[in-house]
Short mmCIF file of C-alpha atoms and ligand atoms in Angstrom, two decimals:
data_model
loop_
_atom_site.label_atom_id
_atom_site.label_comp_id
_atom_site.label_asym_id
_atom_site.label_seq_id
_atom_site.Cartn_x
_atom_site.Cartn_y
_atom_site.Cartn_z
CA UNK Z 22 -11.84 10.98 -0.91
CA UNK Z 23 -7.36 10.87 -0.86
CA UNK Z 24 -6.26 12.77 -3.74
CA UNK Z 25 -5.14 11.90 -7.15
CA UNK Z 26 -2.46 14.83 -7.47
CA UNK Z 27 -1.35 15.08 -11.51
CA UNK Z 28 2.54 14.91 -11.32
CA UNK Z 29 4.55 16.79 -13.78
CA UNK Z 30 7.63 16.83 -12.57
CA UNK Z 31 7.73 13.61 -11.94
CA UNK Z 32 6.25 12.84 -14.56
CA UNK Z 33 8.78 14.86 -17.07
CA UNK Z 34 11.79 13.12 -14.84
CA UNK Z 35 10.32 9.95 -16.29
CA UNK Z 36 9.37 10.41 -19.88
CA UNK Z 37 5.53 10.51 -18.86
CA UNK Z 38 3.35 13.45 -20.21
CA UNK Z 39 -0.12 12.58 -17.92
CA UNK Z 40 1.06 11.00 -15.09
CA UNK Z 41 -1.08 11.30 -11.55
CA UNK Z 42 -0.40 9.94 -7.91
CA UNK Z 43 -3.00 8.70 -5.96
CA UNK Z 44 -2.26 9.99 -2.42
CA UNK Z 45 -3.30 7.59 -0.48
CA UNK Z 46 -0.72 7.67 3.05
CA UNK Z 47 -3.21 11.15 3.94
CA UNK Z 48 -6.12 8.53 5.08
CA UNK Z 49 -6.80 8.24 8.66
CA UNK Z 50 -4.22 6.75 9.29
CA UNK Z 51 -1.93 7.27 6.57
CA UNK Z 52 -2.34 3.95 4.93
CA UNK Z 53 -5.00 2.37 2.69
CA UNK Z 54 -5.96 -0.10 4.69
CA UNK Z 55 -8.58 2.40 6.35
CA UNK Z 56 -10.71 1.27 3.56
CA UNK Z 57 -10.12 -2.21 4.12
CA UNK Z 58 -10.71 -2.33 7.66
CA UNK Z 59 -13.70 -0.10 7.87
CA UNK Z 60 -15.72 -1.87 5.92
CA UNK Z 61 -14.59 -5.59 8.16
CA UNK Z 62 -14.66 -3.66 11.61
CA UNK Z 63 -18.57 -2.34 10.56
CA UNK Z 64 -18.89 -6.01 9.48
CA UNK Z 65 -18.15 -7.26 12.70
CA UNK Z 66 -19.79 -5.08 14.48
CA UNK Z 67 -22.92 -5.76 12.77
CA UNK Z 68 -22.39 -9.56 13.28
CA UNK Z 69 -22.30 -8.78 16.76
CA UNK Z 70 -18.98 -9.93 17.21
CA UNK Z 71 -17.12 -9.70 20.94
CA UNK Z 72 -13.27 -8.34 19.15
CA UNK Z 73 -11.76 -7.62 16.09
CA UNK Z 74 -8.30 -8.70 14.81
CA UNK Z 75 -6.16 -8.74 12.17
CA UNK Z 76 -2.38 -10.17 10.89
CA UNK Z 77 -0.44 -7.48 9.45
CA UNK Z 78 2.58 -6.66 8.10
CA UNK Z 79 2.49 -2.90 10.29
CA UNK Z 80 -0.17 -0.82 8.21
CA UNK Z 81 -3.16 -2.97 8.84
CA UNK Z 82 -2.51 -3.24 12.66
CA UNK Z 83 -3.26 0.89 13.40
CA UNK Z 84 -6.08 0.50 10.71
CA UNK Z 85 -7.76 -1.87 12.46
CA UNK Z 86 -6.84 -0.54 16.21
CA UNK Z 87 -8.44 2.72 15.39
CA UNK Z 88 -11.67 1.55 13.21
CA UNK Z 89 -11.47 -0.91 16.48
CA UNK Z 90 -11.15 1.75 19.14
CA UNK Z 91 -14.14 3.57 16.67
CA UNK Z 92 -16.36 1.14 17.34
CA UNK Z 93 -15.90 0.09 21.14
CA UNK Z 94 -13.99 -3.40 20.38
CA UNK Z 95 -11.01 -4.81 21.73
CA UNK Z 96 -8.52 -5.76 18.85
CA UNK Z 97 -5.69 -8.51 18.91
CA UNK Z 98 -2.79 -7.32 16.73
CA UNK Z 99 -0.26 -10.38 15.37
CA UNK Z 100 2.49 -9.16 13.55
CA UNK Z 101 6.17 -10.00 13.04
CA UNK Z 102 8.87 -8.41 15.42
CA UNK Z 103 10.52 -6.80 13.30
CA UNK Z 104 8.23 -4.28 11.41
CA UNK Z 105 8.41 -0.47 12.18
CA UNK Z 106 8.56 1.65 15.11
CA UNK Z 107 6.13 4.15 14.72
CA UNK Z 108 3.36 1.36 12.97
CA UNK Z 109 3.86 -0.44 16.80
CA UNK Z 110 3.84 2.85 18.34
CA UNK Z 111 0.42 3.89 16.74
CA UNK Z 112 -1.21 0.45 16.95
CA UNK Z 113 -0.20 0.73 20.75
CA UNK Z 114 -1.99 4.50 21.41
CA UNK Z 115 -5.49 3.17 19.48
CA UNK Z 116 -5.43 0.35 22.90
CA UNK Z 117 -4.47 -2.58 20.35
CA UNK Z 118 -3.73 -5.54 22.24
CA UNK Z 119 -0.18 -6.35 20.35
CA UNK Z 120 1.18 -9.86 19.96
CA UNK Z 121 4.53 -9.53 18.33
CA UNK Z 122 5.49 -12.77 16.84
CA UNK Z 123 8.97 -14.40 16.06
CA UNK Z 124 8.31 -15.27 12.90
CA UNK Z 125 7.89 -13.76 9.59
CA UNK Z 126 4.22 -12.32 8.45
CA UNK Z 127 3.08 -15.90 6.93
CA UNK Z 128 3.40 -17.07 10.49
CA UNK Z 129 1.72 -14.27 12.57
CA UNK Z 130 -1.29 -14.84 9.77
CA UNK Z 131 -1.60 -18.64 11.00
CA UNK Z 132 -1.64 -17.49 14.84
CA UNK Z 133 -4.70 -15.06 13.71
CA UNK Z 134 -6.50 -17.48 11.77
CA UNK Z 135 -6.16 -19.43 14.57
CA UNK Z 136 -7.63 -17.48 17.49
CA UNK Z 137 -9.88 -15.77 15.43
CA UNK Z 138 -11.62 -18.86 14.70
CA UNK Z 139 -11.51 -20.56 17.68
CA UNK Z 140 -12.55 -17.70 19.87
CA UNK Z 141 -15.07 -16.05 16.94
CA UNK Z 142 -12.89 -13.07 16.54
CA UNK Z 143 -13.44 -11.19 13.36
CA UNK Z 144 -9.88 -10.71 12.18
CA UNK Z 145 -10.50 -8.40 9.41
CA UNK Z 146 -7.66 -10.29 6.68
CA UNK Z 147 -9.20 -13.50 7.18
CA UNK Z 148 -12.14 -14.72 8.51
CA UNK Z 149 -13.31 -11.71 7.25
CA UNK Z 150 -11.11 -11.47 4.14
CA UNK Z 151 -14.62 -11.69 1.77
CA UNK Z 152 -15.41 -7.55 3.26
CA UNK Z 153 -12.28 -6.33 3.75
CA UNK Z 154 -11.35 -6.77 0.29
CA UNK Z 155 -14.39 -4.81 -0.81
CA UNK Z 156 -13.70 -1.85 0.72
CA UNK Z 157 -10.33 -2.03 -1.27
CA UNK Z 158 -12.33 -0.94 -4.44
CA UNK Z 159 -12.97 2.11 -3.44
CA UNK Z 160 -9.31 2.94 -4.71
CA UNK Z 161 -10.85 2.09 -7.98
CA UNK Z 162 -14.22 4.04 -7.24
CA UNK Z 163 -12.05 7.49 -6.72
CA UNK Z 164 -10.17 7.50 -9.16
CA UNK Z 165 -12.43 6.83 -11.72
CA UNK Z 166 -14.35 9.83 -10.86
CA UNK Z 167 -11.59 11.87 -10.19
CA UNK Z 168 -10.87 11.28 -13.65
CA UNK Z 169 -13.77 12.08 -14.99
CA UNK Z 170 -15.47 9.27 -15.57
CA UNK Z 171 -12.52 8.27 -18.14
CA UNK Z 172 -10.37 4.97 -18.25
CA UNK Z 173 -6.62 5.14 -17.30
CA UNK Z 174 -4.11 3.23 -19.41
CA UNK Z 175 -2.55 1.89 -16.79
CA UNK Z 176 -2.38 1.52 -13.08
CA UNK Z 177 0.14 0.51 -11.23
CA UNK Z 178 -0.28 -0.81 -7.57
CA UNK Z 179 1.87 -2.02 -4.98
CA UNK Z 180 1.62 -5.94 -3.95
CA UNK Z 181 1.68 -8.38 -1.21
CA UNK Z 182 -0.71 -10.70 -0.67
CA UNK Z 183 -2.43 -8.80 -3.86
CA UNK Z 184 -5.84 -8.09 -2.46
CA UNK Z 185 -5.47 -4.84 -3.25
CA UNK Z 186 -4.82 -5.33 -6.74
CA UNK Z 187 -7.64 -8.16 -7.05
CA UNK Z 188 -10.08 -5.76 -5.50
CA UNK Z 189 -9.01 -2.53 -7.76
CA UNK Z 190 -9.96 -4.53 -10.99
CA UNK Z 191 -12.90 -5.32 -9.30
CA UNK Z 192 -13.58 -2.25 -8.77
CA UNK Z 193 -13.23 -0.69 -12.21
CA UNK Z 194 -14.94 -3.70 -13.58
CA UNK Z 195 -18.29 -2.96 -11.39
CA UNK Z 196 -18.22 1.18 -12.43
CA UNK Z 197 -18.23 -0.48 -15.79
CA UNK Z 198 -21.45 -2.92 -15.45
CA UNK Z 199 -22.89 -0.08 -13.81
CA UNK Z 200 -22.40 1.78 -17.12
CA UNK Z 201 -20.22 4.38 -15.01
CA UNK Z 202 -17.36 3.75 -17.68
CA UNK Z 203 -15.99 2.84 -20.63
CA UNK Z 204 -14.38 -0.56 -21.63
CA UNK Z 205 -11.81 -0.72 -19.11
CA UNK Z 206 -10.48 -4.14 -20.52
CA UNK Z 207 -8.24 -1.45 -22.61
CA UNK Z 208 -6.25 -0.92 -19.16
CA UNK Z 209 -3.24 -1.81 -18.35
CA UNK Z 210 -2.59 -3.06 -14.21
CA UNK Z 211 1.29 -2.96 -13.28
CA UNK Z 212 1.94 -5.43 -10.32
CA UNK Z 213 5.11 -3.13 -8.39
CA UNK Z 214 7.04 -5.95 -6.10
CA UNK Z 215 9.54 -5.75 -3.77
CA UNK Z 216 13.10 -8.34 -4.40
CA UNK Z 217 13.18 -10.54 -1.67
CA UNK Z 218 9.67 -11.35 -1.43
CA UNK Z 219 8.59 -11.03 -5.26
CA UNK Z 220 7.28 -14.65 -5.71
CA UNK Z 221 3.99 -16.20 -5.76
CA UNK Z 222 5.79 -19.49 -5.42
CA UNK Z 223 6.41 -19.19 -1.36
CA UNK Z 224 9.07 -17.80 -0.58
CA UNK Z 225 10.23 -19.01 3.18
CA UNK Z 226 11.91 -15.56 4.45
CA UNK Z 227 10.57 -12.56 2.85
CA UNK Z 228 13.90 -10.02 2.87
CA UNK Z 229 13.14 -6.28 1.47
CA UNK Z 230 13.27 -2.95 3.20
CA UNK Z 231 9.12 -2.84 2.11
CA UNK Z 232 8.38 -4.59 5.47
CA UNK Z 233 5.27 -3.93 4.21
CA UNK Z 234 5.23 -6.20 1.74
CA UNK Z 235 7.14 -8.66 2.93
CA UNK Z 236 4.74 -11.47 2.27
CA UNK Z 237 6.10 -14.85 2.08
CA UNK Z 238 2.74 -16.37 1.26
CA UNK Z 239 0.75 -14.16 -0.94
CA UNK Z 240 -2.63 -14.66 -0.36
CA UNK Z 241 -4.49 -14.01 -3.75
CA UNK Z 242 -0.78 -14.08 -5.82
CA UNK Z 243 -2.27 -17.04 -8.03
CA UNK Z 244 -5.44 -13.90 -8.65
CA UNK Z 245 -2.82 -11.41 -9.19
CA UNK Z 246 -0.89 -13.45 -12.70
CA UNK Z 247 -5.05 -14.42 -13.54
CA UNK Z 248 -5.68 -10.16 -13.92
CA UNK Z 249 -2.12 -9.45 -14.67
CA UNK Z 250 -2.45 -12.06 -17.45
CA UNK Z 251 -6.43 -10.62 -18.18
CA UNK Z 252 -5.20 -6.87 -18.49
CA UNK Z 253 -1.95 -7.99 -20.64
CA UNK Z 254 -0.39 -5.92 -17.73
CA UNK Z 255 2.94 -7.52 -15.98
CA UNK Z 256 5.23 -7.34 -13.03
CA UNK Z 257 8.20 -6.05 -11.73
CA UNK Z 258 10.70 -5.87 -8.34
CA UNK Z 259 12.45 -2.98 -6.97
CA UNK Z 260 15.59 -4.03 -5.00
CA UNK Z 261 16.12 -1.70 -1.64
CA UNK Z 262 18.31 1.06 -3.09
CA UNK Z 263 15.56 1.38 -6.25
CA UNK Z 264 12.66 1.91 -3.35
CA UNK Z 265 15.23 4.37 -1.25
CA UNK Z 266 16.41 6.02 -4.58
CA UNK Z 267 12.24 6.22 -5.52
CA UNK Z 268 10.76 7.57 -2.65
CA UNK Z 269 13.36 10.32 -2.50
CA UNK Z 270 12.77 10.70 -6.05
CA UNK Z 271 8.45 11.18 -5.54
CA UNK Z 272 9.56 13.44 -2.38
CA UNK Z 273 11.82 15.99 -4.28
CA UNK Z 274 9.18 15.81 -7.20
CA UNK Z 275 5.94 15.92 -5.98
CA UNK Z 276 5.62 16.68 -2.29
CA UNK Z 277 5.04 13.08 -1.20
CA UNK Z 278 6.63 11.04 1.69
CA UNK Z 279 5.64 7.87 1.45
CA UNK Z 280 6.89 4.54 2.82
CA UNK Z 281 9.29 1.85 0.65
CA UNK Z 282 5.55 0.48 -0.59
CA UNK Z 283 5.27 3.62 -2.17
CA UNK Z 284 8.77 3.70 -3.39
CA UNK Z 285 8.67 0.02 -5.12
CA UNK Z 286 5.06 1.29 -7.04
CA UNK Z 287 7.80 4.86 -8.52
CA UNK Z 288 10.66 2.18 -8.73
CA UNK Z 289 8.58 -0.55 -10.99
CA UNK Z 290 6.70 2.76 -13.09
CA UNK Z 291 10.47 4.18 -13.60
CA UNK Z 292 10.92 0.83 -14.53
CA UNK Z 293 7.66 0.69 -17.42
CA UNK Z 294 8.46 4.18 -18.70
CA UNK Z 295 11.94 2.84 -19.56
CA UNK Z 296 11.39 -0.38 -21.07
CA UNK Z 297 9.03 1.63 -23.47
CA UNK Z 298 5.39 0.23 -22.21
CA UNK Z 299 4.48 3.51 -21.40
CA UNK Z 300 2.67 5.25 -25.00
CA UNK Z 301 3.45 9.28 -25.50
CA UNK Z 302 -0.49 10.97 -24.17
CA UNK Z 303 -1.09 7.58 -22.43
CA UNK Z 304 -2.71 8.06 -19.07
CA UNK Z 305 -1.04 6.57 -16.07
CA UNK Z 306 -2.06 6.67 -11.89
CA UNK Z 307 0.56 5.18 -9.21
CA UNK Z 308 -1.12 4.19 -6.21
CA UNK Z 309 0.99 5.36 -3.24
CA UNK Z 310 -0.04 3.57 -0.57
CA UNK Z 311 1.49 4.50 2.61
CA UNK Z 312 2.31 7.90 4.54
CA UNK Z 313 6.09 8.50 4.36
CA UNK Z 314 6.55 9.05 8.14
CA UNK Z 315 6.04 5.32 9.26
CA UNK Z 316 8.95 4.34 8.54
CA UNK Z 317 11.94 6.76 8.94
CA UNK Z 318 15.13 4.65 10.11
CA UNK Z 319 15.90 3.22 6.28
CA UNK Z 320 16.06 7.22 5.57
CA UNK Z 321 17.75 7.59 7.93
CA UNK Z 322 20.55 5.27 7.13
CA UNK Z 323 20.84 6.84 3.79
CA UNK Z 324 20.10 10.82 4.17
CA UNK Z 325 22.86 13.27 5.24
CA UNK Z 326 22.72 14.03 8.96
CA UNK Z 327 22.87 17.70 9.03
CA UNK Z 328 25.22 19.42 11.33
CA UNK Z 329 24.01 21.17 14.48
CA UNK Z 330 25.96 25.20 13.65
CA UNK Z 331 25.43 27.43 16.41
CA UNK Z 332 22.99 30.31 16.59
CA UNK Z 333 25.20 33.36 14.92
CA UNK Z 334 24.88 34.42 12.00
CA UNK Z 335 28.46 34.48 10.88
CA UNK Z 336 28.69 30.80 11.10
CA UNK Z 337 25.17 30.38 8.98
CA UNK Z 338 26.52 32.42 7.03
CA UNK Z 339 29.32 30.38 5.66
CA UNK Z 340 26.83 27.64 5.94
CA UNK Z 341 24.11 28.69 3.07
CA UNK Z 342 25.89 29.76 0.46
C1 LIG W 409 0.94 1.00 2.33
C2 LIG W 409 1.14 -0.97 1.64
N1 LIG W 409 0.60 -0.62 0.43
C3 LIG W 409 0.76 -2.33 -0.49
C4 LIG W 409 0.29 -2.76 0.80
C5 LIG W 409 0.01 -4.60 -0.69
O1 LIG W 409 -1.50 -5.25 -0.26
P1 LIG W 409 -2.06 -6.03 -0.40
O2 LIG W 409 -1.53 -6.95 0.49
O3 LIG W 409 -3.40 -6.18 -0.55
O4 LIG W 409 -0.92 -6.76 -2.13
C6 LIG W 409 0.19 -3.00 1.58
C7 LIG W 409 0.29 -4.33 2.77
O5 LIG W 409 0.18 -4.22 4.03
C8 LIG W 409 0.85 -1.98 2.47
O6 LIG W 409 1.21 -1.60 3.44
#
């Protein structure tokens, strides 16, 4: 389990009384992708496949590579060539055979689909996708249990392909079917998107600082629209500036350092609160799905560079006022 944190300081800045952060940035490879990759790699092993792989916007490459290392399987990663250095270093360290593609995630996805089918490899988010999404359901199971088996009023979920949002809805519905939760239909589900790829209709060149959400042709986009209609939810998008502001707001108020995908969640949460869609007393759960240490490049462009000072108490005294 990852922590469900009560976020009173962020809540008071945004005017939300009962706010919780599901901090999935502290998983073994530091994003929620350990959940789907863990299940899909285990299934690949069970089927006796000789290798696994993925098409990735970054986080899935680390998760698949780590779980493949534990399973003793080779791992083939295809990802756009412009993703963050930390994510590439992480996947390479786990031994991934990493091929950067000169193109978008959607180009990488086509290559991975071809390699998986022609070689018989388990591509976790393509030919193993039905197992992959089962892993993400645990994001619902844990939140329900951590809330004491209560149905939250609002969920805020970042979307790239949309698979996670669908899986979370499915998870809550399965708990209701098992009589572990009451009526989940009163919950509202909010999709948090990055401007530059906030479309279901394909965008050729997604352009956002949230590289992990930069998917031009979202595989589960139409299902997300169905879910939003089913749960009376809506979608908000966030500009790069709003994403960076939201990362810093979350870090300053709650001590949780997230990558841009989490900034998208908090930026969408802020828009929900400002537009009056959250009633006082509502319980809100905001999913933070990736760790800030994976994506420091954009932050280093906006944060002040601390100046080095000589190790002299007089000089230090002038700086520490
Ligand atoms: C940190 C993070 N959050 C959210 C998402 C979106 O997940 P999905 O593509 O299932 O919508 C991703 C996808 O890569 C991600 O890496």
